[in-house]
Amino acid sequence: MPARSRTYVFYQKNNVTGLLSGGENRRVIQANNIALAESCSDDATPASLLASDLNGSIFEVISSTSRETHAYSAYGFNLKLPSPNTLFGFNKEMVDLSRCAYLLGSYRTYSPGLKRFQSPDNLSPFEAGGLNSYCYVSGDPINQVDPSGHAFIKGLKNLLGRQERKFERIKRYNDDASHYNAKAKPLTLRDNARSAADGRVDITKLYFNRETIEQIDQLPARPILSNKDRHYANKHERAVAQLVEDPRESPSYLFTQVLIKKNLKELNRLRREIHPAKAAREVRGHVPESSLPGYWTGRKPRDRFGFNPEV
């Protein structure tokens, strides 16, 4: 009994980049998730250029010696596949040569002739697989695609800018999260007690905590990214920023607010000592002199005691 040869398929970010089977070595050139060309290690087989539609289905393969065209039914059936000139077929999926089917997501095979999967979805019936565990894209192959073999995605909406809008929301969330983290991270509340052994309130510490709470109350709203957008970002390997803990939800924030209300008089007295008001500075002898004359008399206005030395 002859030994079976193994076939190795190479991927990069869920895109097929090469195939190694026995002595055959095929390579795929892709850009922006579009298959552009294929080459073979066999010198007798020339490189081929691939033409595809918006969903990635290959409809023409052109080389220096041949030109091959492909047409598909709604469910992807094509009599010319598998082809010796290309690895791909319907929706840019690789054709399984042994079964004349597509191995979606390296998980289960889809038969375009049968219009169904050949094994059940392990996410059915209560999760994303749907009620029918063998159904392909819920019976809508025109508007939906299913590269994972689990749940379809909205291929037509991607053509209308769905993917760009999702990426823009993810980018906007990351920018807002970075701005929020930069403002919220330095705002940490101190221990209000004088020491670990002494449970009495330290008014000086409480005063600075009061200023911190005033800054916390001025923080912008925490940015929100939906679970669907998070799943989409993870699927397409887009980074999602992590938010720091909201200081308004910490127990010390609520406890410090209670202490501020109880010690409000002492805190106001301490504030007047640390940041004296303008009126207090004037009482101490610092009277700012106006450089503008009076509107009606042309004289400089009197000070707060009604005294004008120039009169």
PDB file of C-alpha atoms in Angstrom:
ATOM      1  CA  MET A   1       0.000   0.000   0.000  1.00  0.00           C
ATOM      2  CA  PRO A   2       1.617   3.290  -1.070  1.00  0.00           C
ATOM      3  CA  ALA A   3       2.286   5.846   1.640  1.00  0.00           C
ATOM      4  CA  ARG A   4       0.008   8.867   1.666  1.00  0.00           C
ATOM      5  CA  SER A   5       1.621  12.232   1.063  1.00  0.00           C
ATOM      6  CA  ARG A   6       0.872  15.014   3.500  1.00  0.00           C
ATOM      7  CA  THR A   7      -0.365  18.411   2.442  1.00  0.00           C
ATOM      8  CA  TYR A   8       0.675  21.530   4.378  1.00  0.00           C
ATOM      9  CA  VAL A   9      -1.223  24.789   4.045  1.00  0.00           C
ATOM     10  CA  PHE A  10       0.402  28.024   5.246  1.00  0.00           C
ATOM     11  CA  TYR A  11      -1.589  30.993   6.521  1.00  0.00           C
ATOM     12  CA  GLN A  12      -0.866  34.607   7.399  1.00  0.00           C
ATOM     13  CA  LYS A  13      -3.619  36.480   9.233  1.00  0.00           C
ATOM     14  CA  ASN A  14      -6.227  33.931   8.087  1.00  0.00           C
ATOM     15  CA  ASN A  15      -5.099  34.257   4.457  1.00  0.00           C
ATOM     16  CA  VAL A  16      -3.618  31.309   2.560  1.00  0.00           C
ATOM     17  CA  THR A  17      -0.055  32.124   1.516  1.00  0.00           C
ATOM     18  CA  GLY A  18       1.228  28.754   0.340  1.00  0.00           C
ATOM     19  CA  LEU A  19       0.728  25.029  -0.091  1.00  0.00           C
ATOM     20  CA  LEU A  20       3.231  22.191   0.106  1.00  0.00           C
ATOM     21  CA  SER A  21       2.115  18.771  -1.109  1.00  0.00           C
ATOM     22  CA  GLY A  22       4.662  16.142  -2.076  1.00  0.00           C
ATOM     23  CA  GLY A  23       7.013  17.778  -4.541  1.00  0.00           C
ATOM     24  CA  GLU A  24       4.623  20.624  -5.367  1.00  0.00           C
ATOM     25  CA  ASN A  25       5.172  24.009  -3.766  1.00  0.00           C
ATOM     26  CA  ARG A  26       2.655  26.767  -4.535  1.00  0.00           C
ATOM     27  CA  ARG A  27       2.840  30.344  -3.304  1.00  0.00           C
ATOM     28  CA  VAL A  28       0.149  33.001  -3.201  1.00  0.00           C
ATOM     29  CA  ILE A  29       0.724  36.743  -3.429  1.00  0.00           C
ATOM     30  CA  GLN A  30      -1.914  38.802  -1.602  1.00  0.00           C
ATOM     31  CA  ALA A  31      -2.412  42.463  -0.768  1.00  0.00           C
ATOM     32  CA  ASN A  32      -5.221  44.050   1.250  1.00  0.00           C
ATOM     33  CA  ASN A  33      -6.882  40.615   1.571  1.00  0.00           C
ATOM     34  CA  ILE A  34      -7.014  40.258  -2.225  1.00  0.00           C
ATOM     35  CA  ALA A  35      -5.399  37.287  -3.998  1.00  0.00           C
ATOM     36  CA  LEU A  36      -3.325  38.704  -6.854  1.00  0.00           C
ATOM     37  CA  ALA A  37      -1.138  35.900  -8.206  1.00  0.00           C
ATOM     38  CA  GLU A  38       0.059  32.324  -7.722  1.00  0.00           C
ATOM     39  CA  SER A  39       3.361  30.690  -8.542  1.00  0.00           C
ATOM     40  CA  CYS A  40       4.502  27.071  -8.590  1.00  0.00           C
ATOM     41  CA  SER A  41       7.910  25.544  -7.931  1.00  0.00           C
ATOM     42  CA  ASP A  42       7.510  23.487 -11.102  1.00  0.00           C
ATOM     43  CA  ASP A  43       9.332  25.326 -13.886  1.00  0.00           C
ATOM     44  CA  ALA A  44       6.886  23.916 -16.434  1.00  0.00           C
ATOM     45  CA  THR A  45       3.970  25.696 -14.708  1.00  0.00           C
ATOM     46  CA  PRO A  46       4.067  29.466 -15.251  1.00  0.00           C
ATOM     47  CA  ALA A  47       2.887  31.979 -12.682  1.00  0.00           C
ATOM     48  CA  SER A  48      -0.748  33.033 -12.892  1.00  0.00           C
ATOM     49  CA  LEU A  49      -2.515  36.331 -12.341  1.00  0.00           C
ATOM     50  CA  LEU A  50      -5.863  36.165 -10.540  1.00  0.00           C
ATOM     51  CA  ALA A  51      -8.918  38.315 -11.181  1.00  0.00           C
ATOM     52  CA  SER A  52     -11.605  38.329  -8.500  1.00  0.00           C
ATOM     53  CA  ASP A  53     -14.888  40.011  -7.649  1.00  0.00           C
ATOM     54  CA  LEU A  54     -15.660  42.072  -4.552  1.00  0.00           C
ATOM     55  CA  ASN A  55     -16.252  38.965  -2.409  1.00  0.00           C
ATOM     56  CA  GLY A  56     -12.951  37.442  -3.539  1.00  0.00           C
ATOM     57  CA  SER A  57     -14.367  34.764  -5.867  1.00  0.00           C
ATOM     58  CA  ILE A  58     -11.854  33.980  -8.616  1.00  0.00           C
ATOM     59  CA  PHE A  59     -13.444  34.475 -12.034  1.00  0.00           C
ATOM     60  CA  GLU A  60     -10.345  34.532 -14.235  1.00  0.00           C
ATOM     61  CA  VAL A  61      -6.853  32.993 -14.122  1.00  0.00           C
ATOM     62  CA  ILE A  62      -4.346  34.308 -16.660  1.00  0.00           C
ATOM     63  CA  SER A  63      -0.866  32.973 -17.374  1.00  0.00           C
ATOM     64  CA  SER A  64       1.573  33.235 -20.271  1.00  0.00           C
ATOM     65  CA  THR A  65       0.215  30.025 -21.808  1.00  0.00           C
ATOM     66  CA  SER A  66      -3.466  29.876 -20.826  1.00  0.00           C
ATOM     67  CA  ARG A  67      -6.534  31.819 -19.810  1.00  0.00           C
ATOM     68  CA  GLU A  68      -9.183  30.229 -17.608  1.00  0.00           C
ATOM     69  CA  THR A  69     -12.565  31.722 -16.689  1.00  0.00           C
ATOM     70  CA  HIS A  70     -14.873  30.713 -13.853  1.00  0.00           C
ATOM     71  CA  ALA A  71     -18.554  31.236 -13.104  1.00  0.00           C
ATOM     72  CA  TYR A  72     -20.401  30.248  -9.956  1.00  0.00           C
ATOM     73  CA  SER A  73     -23.924  29.461  -8.892  1.00  0.00           C
ATOM     74  CA  ALA A  74     -25.438  31.344  -5.967  1.00  0.00           C
ATOM     75  CA  TYR A  75     -24.030  28.735  -3.579  1.00  0.00           C
ATOM     76  CA  GLY A  76     -20.603  28.634  -5.267  1.00  0.00           C
ATOM     77  CA  PHE A  77     -20.891  25.539  -7.475  1.00  0.00           C
ATOM     78  CA  ASN A  78     -18.406  25.532 -10.382  1.00  0.00           C
ATOM     79  CA  LEU A  79     -17.786  22.609 -12.746  1.00  0.00           C
ATOM     80  CA  LYS A  80     -14.198  23.730 -13.453  1.00  0.00           C
ATOM     81  CA  LEU A  81     -13.101  23.398  -9.844  1.00  0.00           C
ATOM     82  CA  PRO A  82     -10.792  22.133  -8.509  1.00  0.00           C
ATOM     83  CA  SER A  83      -8.409  23.635 -11.056  1.00  0.00           C
ATOM     84  CA  PRO A  84      -4.680  22.937 -11.536  1.00  0.00           C
ATOM     85  CA  ASN A  85      -4.123  26.654 -12.127  1.00  0.00           C
ATOM     86  CA  THR A  86      -5.424  28.098  -8.851  1.00  0.00           C
ATOM     87  CA  LEU A  87      -5.987  27.094  -5.245  1.00  0.00           C
ATOM     88  CA  PHE A  88      -8.988  29.356  -4.781  1.00  0.00           C
ATOM     89  CA  GLY A  89     -12.595  29.447  -5.842  1.00  0.00           C
ATOM     90  CA  PHE A  90     -15.808  30.787  -4.341  1.00  0.00           C
ATOM     91  CA  ASN A  91     -15.378  33.751  -1.932  1.00  0.00           C
ATOM     92  CA  LYS A  92     -11.567  33.327  -2.094  1.00  0.00           C
ATOM     93  CA  GLU A  93     -11.777  30.041  -0.221  1.00  0.00           C
ATOM     94  CA  MET A  94      -9.285  27.269  -0.952  1.00  0.00           C
ATOM     95  CA  VAL A  95     -10.728  24.233  -2.724  1.00  0.00           C
ATOM     96  CA  ASP A  96     -10.232  20.871  -1.018  1.00  0.00           C
ATOM     97  CA  LEU A  97      -8.960  18.764  -3.933  1.00  0.00           C
ATOM     98  CA  SER A  98      -9.938  15.438  -2.387  1.00  0.00           C
ATOM     99  CA  ARG A  99     -13.556  16.376  -1.656  1.00  0.00           C
ATOM    100  CA  CYS A 100     -14.307  19.116  -4.213  1.00  0.00           C
ATOM    101  CA  ALA A 101     -15.441  21.211  -1.258  1.00  0.00           C
ATOM    102  CA  TYR A 102     -14.255  24.165   0.821  1.00  0.00           C
ATOM    103  CA  LEU A 103     -12.680  23.781   4.249  1.00  0.00           C
ATOM    104  CA  LEU A 104     -14.035  26.887   5.972  1.00  0.00           C
ATOM    105  CA  GLY A 105     -12.045  28.152   8.925  1.00  0.00           C
ATOM    106  CA  SER A 106      -9.982  24.918   8.969  1.00  0.00           C
ATOM    107  CA  TYR A 107     -12.995  23.581  10.840  1.00  0.00           C
ATOM    108  CA  ARG A 108     -15.570  21.876   8.598  1.00  0.00           C
ATOM    109  CA  THR A 109     -16.183  21.370   4.885  1.00  0.00           C
ATOM    110  CA  TYR A 110     -18.829  23.122   2.829  1.00  0.00           C
ATOM    111  CA  SER A 111     -20.106  21.452  -0.349  1.00  0.00           C
ATOM    112  CA  PRO A 112     -21.340  23.939  -2.989  1.00  0.00           C
ATOM    113  CA  GLY A 113     -22.973  21.050  -4.841  1.00  0.00           C
ATOM    114  CA  LEU A 114     -25.040  20.053  -1.802  1.00  0.00           C
ATOM    115  CA  LYS A 115     -25.451  23.705  -0.711  1.00  0.00           C
ATOM    116  CA  ARG A 116     -24.746  22.717   2.875  1.00  0.00           C
ATOM    117  CA  PHE A 117     -22.018  21.799   5.321  1.00  0.00           C
ATOM    118  CA  GLN A 118     -20.947  18.187   5.617  1.00  0.00           C
ATOM    119  CA  SER A 119     -20.736  18.246   9.421  1.00  0.00           C
ATOM    120  CA  PRO A 120     -22.782  20.012  12.125  1.00  0.00           C
ATOM    121  CA  ASP A 121     -21.829  23.329  13.698  1.00  0.00           C
ATOM    122  CA  ASN A 122     -20.716  22.889  17.309  1.00  0.00           C
ATOM    123  CA  LEU A 123     -22.204  26.331  18.075  1.00  0.00           C
ATOM    124  CA  SER A 124     -25.715  25.147  17.170  1.00  0.00           C
ATOM    125  CA  PRO A 125     -28.490  25.389  18.112  1.00  0.00           C
ATOM    126  CA  PHE A 126     -28.237  27.830  21.031  1.00  0.00           C
ATOM    127  CA  GLU A 127     -25.214  29.944  20.031  1.00  0.00           C
ATOM    128  CA  ALA A 128     -24.024  31.714  16.873  1.00  0.00           C
ATOM    129  CA  GLY A 129     -24.410  28.601  14.696  1.00  0.00           C
ATOM    130  CA  GLY A 130     -28.193  28.981  14.502  1.00  0.00           C
ATOM    131  CA  LEU A 131     -30.968  26.411  14.653  1.00  0.00           C
ATOM    132  CA  ASN A 132     -29.932  24.524  11.505  1.00  0.00           C
ATOM    133  CA  SER A 133     -26.452  23.161  12.198  1.00  0.00           C
ATOM    134  CA  TYR A 134     -25.832  22.226   8.527  1.00  0.00           C
ATOM    135  CA  CYS A 135     -27.210  25.375   6.875  1.00  0.00           C
ATOM    136  CA  TYR A 136     -24.850  27.669   4.933  1.00  0.00           C
ATOM    137  CA  VAL A 137     -25.188  31.434   5.661  1.00  0.00           C
ATOM    138  CA  SER A 138     -28.839  31.012   6.728  1.00  0.00           C
ATOM    139  CA  GLY A 139     -29.840  30.357   3.127  1.00  0.00           C
ATOM    140  CA  ASP A 140     -28.616  33.762   1.850  1.00  0.00           C
ATOM    141  CA  PRO A 141     -25.348  33.188  -0.083  1.00  0.00           C
ATOM    142  CA  ILE A 142     -25.772  36.380  -2.133  1.00  0.00           C
ATOM    143  CA  ASN A 143     -25.505  38.795   0.792  1.00  0.00           C
ATOM    144  CA  GLN A 144     -23.596  36.705   3.355  1.00  0.00           C
ATOM    145  CA  VAL A 145     -20.243  34.926   3.583  1.00  0.00           C
ATOM    146  CA  ASP A 146     -18.965  32.413   6.134  1.00  0.00           C
ATOM    147  CA  PRO A 147     -15.142  32.192   6.263  1.00  0.00           C
ATOM    148  CA  SER A 148     -15.077  30.692   9.773  1.00  0.00           C
ATOM    149  CA  GLY A 149     -17.518  27.821   9.294  1.00  0.00           C
ATOM    150  CA  HIS A 150     -19.390  28.968  12.399  1.00  0.00           C
ATOM    151  CA  ALA A 151     -21.495  32.029  11.727  1.00  0.00           C
ATOM    152  CA  PHE A 152     -21.942  34.125   8.611  1.00  0.00           C
ATOM    153  CA  ILE A 153     -20.760  37.708   8.302  1.00  0.00           C
ATOM    154  CA  LYS A 154     -22.355  40.493   6.319  1.00  0.00           C
ATOM    155  CA  GLY A 155     -20.388  40.482   3.085  1.00  0.00           C
ATOM    156  CA  LEU A 156     -22.638  42.936   1.247  1.00  0.00           C
ATOM    157  CA  LYS A 157     -22.539  45.413   4.115  1.00  0.00           C
ATOM    158  CA  ASN A 158     -18.744  45.231   4.033  1.00  0.00           C
ATOM    159  CA  LEU A 159     -18.907  46.390   0.436  1.00  0.00           C
ATOM    160  CA  LEU A 160     -21.014  49.369   1.540  1.00  0.00           C
ATOM    161  CA  GLY A 161     -18.430  50.559   4.070  1.00  0.00           C
ATOM    162  CA  ARG A 162     -19.373  48.486   7.138  1.00  0.00           C
ATOM    163  CA  GLN A 163     -15.786  47.444   7.810  1.00  0.00           C
ATOM    164  CA  GLU A 164     -14.457  51.000   7.472  1.00  0.00           C
ATOM    165  CA  ARG A 165     -17.105  52.287   9.879  1.00  0.00           C
ATOM    166  CA  LYS A 166     -16.255  49.633  12.451  1.00  0.00           C
ATOM    167  CA  PHE A 167     -12.532  50.347  12.167  1.00  0.00           C
ATOM    168  CA  GLU A 168     -13.274  54.064  12.558  1.00  0.00           C
ATOM    169  CA  ARG A 169     -15.300  53.411  15.733  1.00  0.00           C
ATOM    170  CA  ILE A 170     -12.490  51.274  17.139  1.00  0.00           C
ATOM    171  CA  LYS A 171      -9.911  53.985  16.349  1.00  0.00           C
ATOM    172  CA  ARG A 172     -12.095  56.709  17.880  1.00  0.00           C
ATOM    173  CA  TYR A 173     -12.562  54.607  21.010  1.00  0.00           C
ATOM    174  CA  ASN A 174      -8.794  54.062  21.325  1.00  0.00           C
ATOM    175  CA  ASP A 175      -8.166  57.807  20.988  1.00  0.00           C
ATOM    176  CA  ASP A 176     -10.819  58.646  23.603  1.00  0.00           C
ATOM    177  CA  ALA A 177      -9.520  55.921  25.927  1.00  0.00           C
ATOM    178  CA  SER A 178      -5.965  57.238  25.663  1.00  0.00           C
ATOM    179  CA  HIS A 179      -7.182  60.765  26.476  1.00  0.00           C
ATOM    180  CA  TYR A 180      -9.241  59.490  29.422  1.00  0.00           C
ATOM    181  CA  ASN A 181      -6.401  57.384  30.831  1.00  0.00           C
ATOM    182  CA  ALA A 182      -3.990  60.322  30.650  1.00  0.00           C
ATOM    183  CA  LYS A 183      -6.352  62.414  32.794  1.00  0.00           C
ATOM    184  CA  ALA A 184      -7.604  59.725  35.189  1.00  0.00           C
ATOM    185  CA  LYS A 185      -4.407  57.827  35.938  1.00  0.00           C
ATOM    186  CA  PRO A 186      -2.681  60.575  38.042  1.00  0.00           C
ATOM    187  CA  LEU A 187      -5.830  61.145  40.149  1.00  0.00           C
ATOM    188  CA  THR A 188      -5.291  58.943  43.188  1.00  0.00           C
ATOM    189  CA  LEU A 189      -6.771  59.618  46.617  1.00  0.00           C
ATOM    190  CA  ARG A 190      -4.587  59.576  49.736  1.00  0.00           C
ATOM    191  CA  ASP A 191      -5.364  57.900  53.026  1.00  0.00           C
ATOM    192  CA  ASN A 192      -7.350  60.417  55.081  1.00  0.00           C
ATOM    193  CA  ALA A 193      -6.125  59.103  58.451  1.00  0.00           C
ATOM    194  CA  ARG A 194      -3.170  60.685  60.250  1.00  0.00           C
ATOM    195  CA  SER A 195      -1.479  57.290  60.523  1.00  0.00           C
ATOM    196  CA  ALA A 196      -2.308  53.604  60.378  1.00  0.00           C
ATOM    197  CA  ALA A 197      -2.589  53.484  64.177  1.00  0.00           C
ATOM    198  CA  ASP A 198      -4.474  56.773  64.491  1.00  0.00           C
ATOM    199  CA  GLY A 199      -7.917  56.657  62.912  1.00  0.00           C
ATOM    200  CA  ARG A 200      -8.536  60.418  63.214  1.00  0.00           C
ATOM    201  CA  VAL A 201      -8.874  62.460  60.046  1.00  0.00           C
ATOM    202  CA  ASP A 202      -5.887  64.435  58.810  1.00  0.00           C
ATOM    203  CA  ILE A 203      -7.405  67.714  57.589  1.00  0.00           C
ATOM    204  CA  THR A 204      -4.408  68.495  55.366  1.00  0.00           C
ATOM    205  CA  LYS A 205      -4.665  65.147  53.573  1.00  0.00           C
ATOM    206  CA  LEU A 206      -8.423  65.555  53.313  1.00  0.00           C
ATOM    207  CA  TYR A 207      -7.930  69.022  51.823  1.00  0.00           C
ATOM    208  CA  PHE A 208      -5.727  67.696  49.020  1.00  0.00           C
ATOM    209  CA  ASN A 209      -8.149  64.816  48.498  1.00  0.00           C
ATOM    210  CA  ARG A 210     -10.885  67.406  48.099  1.00  0.00           C
ATOM    211  CA  GLU A 211      -8.932  69.049  45.287  1.00  0.00           C
ATOM    212  CA  THR A 212      -8.387  65.630  43.695  1.00  0.00           C
ATOM    213  CA  ILE A 213     -12.109  64.881  43.856  1.00  0.00           C
ATOM    214  CA  GLU A 214     -12.857  68.205  42.171  1.00  0.00           C
ATOM    215  CA  GLN A 215     -10.581  67.119  39.313  1.00  0.00           C
ATOM    216  CA  ILE A 216     -12.181  63.655  39.254  1.00  0.00           C
ATOM    217  CA  ASP A 217     -15.629  65.231  38.902  1.00  0.00           C
ATOM    218  CA  GLN A 218     -14.370  67.103  35.827  1.00  0.00           C
ATOM    219  CA  LEU A 219     -13.209  63.930  34.064  1.00  0.00           C
ATOM    220  CA  PRO A 220     -14.803  63.251  30.679  1.00  0.00           C
ATOM    221  CA  ALA A 221     -17.240  60.385  30.333  1.00  0.00           C
ATOM    222  CA  ARG A 222     -15.648  56.964  30.034  1.00  0.00           C
ATOM    223  CA  PRO A 223     -15.562  55.892  26.378  1.00  0.00           C
ATOM    224  CA  ILE A 224     -17.645  52.836  25.497  1.00  0.00           C
ATOM    225  CA  LEU A 225     -17.048  50.184  22.836  1.00  0.00           C
ATOM    226  CA  SER A 226     -19.771  47.623  22.222  1.00  0.00           C
ATOM    227  CA  ASN A 227     -19.125  43.910  22.625  1.00  0.00           C
ATOM    228  CA  LYS A 228     -19.746  43.411  18.905  1.00  0.00           C
ATOM    229  CA  ASP A 229     -17.069  45.958  18.013  1.00  0.00           C
ATOM    230  CA  ARG A 230     -14.676  44.369  20.519  1.00  0.00           C
ATOM    231  CA  HIS A 231     -15.268  40.962  18.959  1.00  0.00           C
ATOM    232  CA  TYR A 232     -14.777  42.481  15.497  1.00  0.00           C
ATOM    233  CA  ALA A 233     -11.503  44.108  16.572  1.00  0.00           C
ATOM    234  CA  ASN A 234     -10.268  40.825  18.032  1.00  0.00           C
ATOM    235  CA  LYS A 235     -11.254  38.970  14.879  1.00  0.00           C
ATOM    236  CA  HIS A 236      -9.315  41.391  12.668  1.00  0.00           C
ATOM    237  CA  GLU A 237      -6.410  41.679  15.128  1.00  0.00           C
ATOM    238  CA  ARG A 238      -7.029  45.330  15.955  1.00  0.00           C
ATOM    239  CA  ALA A 239      -5.751  46.508  19.332  1.00  0.00           C
ATOM    240  CA  VAL A 240      -8.334  47.794  21.819  1.00  0.00           C
ATOM    241  CA  ALA A 241      -7.159  50.155  24.561  1.00  0.00           C
ATOM    242  CA  GLN A 242      -7.770  49.169  28.183  1.00  0.00           C
ATOM    243  CA  LEU A 243      -9.302  51.787  30.459  1.00  0.00           C
ATOM    244  CA  VAL A 244      -7.902  52.478  33.895  1.00  0.00           C
ATOM    245  CA  GLU A 245     -10.213  51.973  36.843  1.00  0.00           C
ATOM    246  CA  ASP A 246     -12.839  54.676  37.189  1.00  0.00           C
ATOM    247  CA  PRO A 247     -11.871  56.660  40.337  1.00  0.00           C
ATOM    248  CA  ARG A 248     -15.545  57.568  40.840  1.00  0.00           C
ATOM    249  CA  GLU A 249     -16.367  53.909  41.480  1.00  0.00           C
ATOM    250  CA  SER A 250     -13.725  53.338  44.151  1.00  0.00           C
ATOM    251  CA  PRO A 251     -14.856  53.032  47.803  1.00  0.00           C
ATOM    252  CA  SER A 252     -12.326  55.684  48.875  1.00  0.00           C
ATOM    253  CA  TYR A 253     -14.028  58.216  46.571  1.00  0.00           C
ATOM    254  CA  LEU A 254     -17.405  57.827  48.278  1.00  0.00           C
ATOM    255  CA  PHE A 255     -15.876  57.681  51.773  1.00  0.00           C
ATOM    256  CA  THR A 256     -13.830  60.841  51.170  1.00  0.00           C
ATOM    257  CA  GLN A 257     -16.944  62.715  50.037  1.00  0.00           C
ATOM    258  CA  VAL A 258     -18.629  61.832  53.339  1.00  0.00           C
ATOM    259  CA  LEU A 259     -15.611  63.113  55.300  1.00  0.00           C
ATOM    260  CA  ILE A 260     -15.570  66.348  53.290  1.00  0.00           C
ATOM    261  CA  LYS A 261     -19.198  67.080  54.243  1.00  0.00           C
ATOM    262  CA  LYS A 262     -18.462  66.434  57.918  1.00  0.00           C
ATOM    263  CA  ASN A 263     -15.332  68.642  57.985  1.00  0.00           C
ATOM    264  CA  LEU A 264     -16.426  71.354  55.558  1.00  0.00           C
ATOM    265  CA  LYS A 265     -15.778  74.292  57.930  1.00  0.00           C
ATOM    266  CA  GLU A 266     -12.214  73.255  58.717  1.00  0.00           C
ATOM    267  CA  LEU A 267     -11.515  72.600  55.038  1.00  0.00           C
ATOM    268  CA  ASN A 268     -12.759  76.081  54.061  1.00  0.00           C
ATOM    269  CA  ARG A 269     -10.593  77.647  56.761  1.00  0.00           C
ATOM    270  CA  LEU A 270      -7.566  75.731  55.479  1.00  0.00           C
ATOM    271  CA  ARG A 271      -8.341  76.802  51.932  1.00  0.00           C
ATOM    272  CA  ARG A 272      -8.351  80.472  52.971  1.00  0.00           C
ATOM    273  CA  GLU A 273      -4.936  79.982  54.565  1.00  0.00           C
ATOM    274  CA  ILE A 274      -3.388  78.178  51.601  1.00  0.00           C
ATOM    275  CA  HIS A 275      -5.130  80.164  48.835  1.00  0.00           C
ATOM    276  CA  PRO A 276      -6.097  83.567  50.305  1.00  0.00           C
ATOM    277  CA  ALA A 277      -8.858  85.340  48.437  1.00  0.00           C
ATOM    278  CA  LYS A 278      -8.317  88.584  46.558  1.00  0.00           C
ATOM    279  CA  ALA A 279     -10.246  90.555  49.182  1.00  0.00           C
ATOM    280  CA  ALA A 280      -7.947  89.267  51.903  1.00  0.00           C
ATOM    281  CA  ARG A 281      -4.888  90.406  49.953  1.00  0.00           C
ATOM    282  CA  GLU A 282      -6.393  93.896  49.554  1.00  0.00           C
ATOM    283  CA  VAL A 283      -7.017  94.163  53.316  1.00  0.00           C
ATOM    284  CA  ARG A 284      -3.347  93.388  53.881  1.00  0.00           C
ATOM    285  CA  GLY A 285      -2.422  96.545  51.932  1.00  0.00           C
ATOM    286  CA  HIS A 286      -2.115  95.356  48.332  1.00  0.00           C
ATOM    287  CA  VAL A 287      -4.525  97.596  46.373  1.00  0.00           C
ATOM    288  CA  PRO A 288      -4.284  97.172  42.578  1.00  0.00           C
ATOM    289  CA  GLU A 289      -4.294 100.518  40.788  1.00  0.00           C
ATOM    290  CA  SER A 290      -6.455 100.882  37.708  1.00  0.00           C
ATOM    291  CA  SER A 291      -4.766 102.247  34.608  1.00  0.00           C
ATOM    292  CA  LEU A 292      -8.021 103.415  33.037  1.00  0.00           C
ATOM    293  CA  PRO A 293      -9.539 106.864  33.816  1.00  0.00           C
ATOM    294  CA  GLY A 294     -13.150 107.292  34.882  1.00  0.00           C
ATOM    295  CA  TYR A 295     -15.674 107.363  32.082  1.00  0.00           C
ATOM    296  CA  TRP A 296     -17.421 110.661  33.023  1.00  0.00           C
ATOM    297  CA  THR A 297     -14.828 112.668  34.967  1.00  0.00           C
ATOM    298  CA  GLY A 298     -11.619 111.530  33.339  1.00  0.00           C
ATOM    299  CA  ARG A 299     -10.239 110.823  36.810  1.00  0.00           C
ATOM    300  CA  LYS A 300      -9.042 107.497  38.112  1.00  0.00           C
ATOM    301  CA  PRO A 301     -11.704 105.644  40.108  1.00  0.00           C
ATOM    302  CA  ARG A 302     -11.632 105.709  43.884  1.00  0.00           C
ATOM    303  CA  ASP A 303     -10.424 102.745  45.882  1.00  0.00           C
ATOM    304  CA  ARG A 304     -12.713 100.633  48.042  1.00  0.00           C
ATOM    305  CA  PHE A 305     -12.532 103.182  50.927  1.00  0.00           C
ATOM    306  CA  GLY A 306     -13.546 106.135  48.717  1.00  0.00           C
ATOM    307  CA  PHE A 307     -10.032 107.649  48.800  1.00  0.00           C
ATOM    308  CA  ASN A 308      -8.329 109.032  45.703  1.00  0.00           C
ATOM    309  CA  PRO A 309      -4.959 110.694  46.403  1.00  0.00           C
ATOM    310  CA  GLU A 310      -5.004 112.564  43.057  1.00  0.00           C
ATOM    311  CA  VAL A 311      -8.168 114.537  43.885  1.00  0.00           C
TER     312      VAL A 311
END
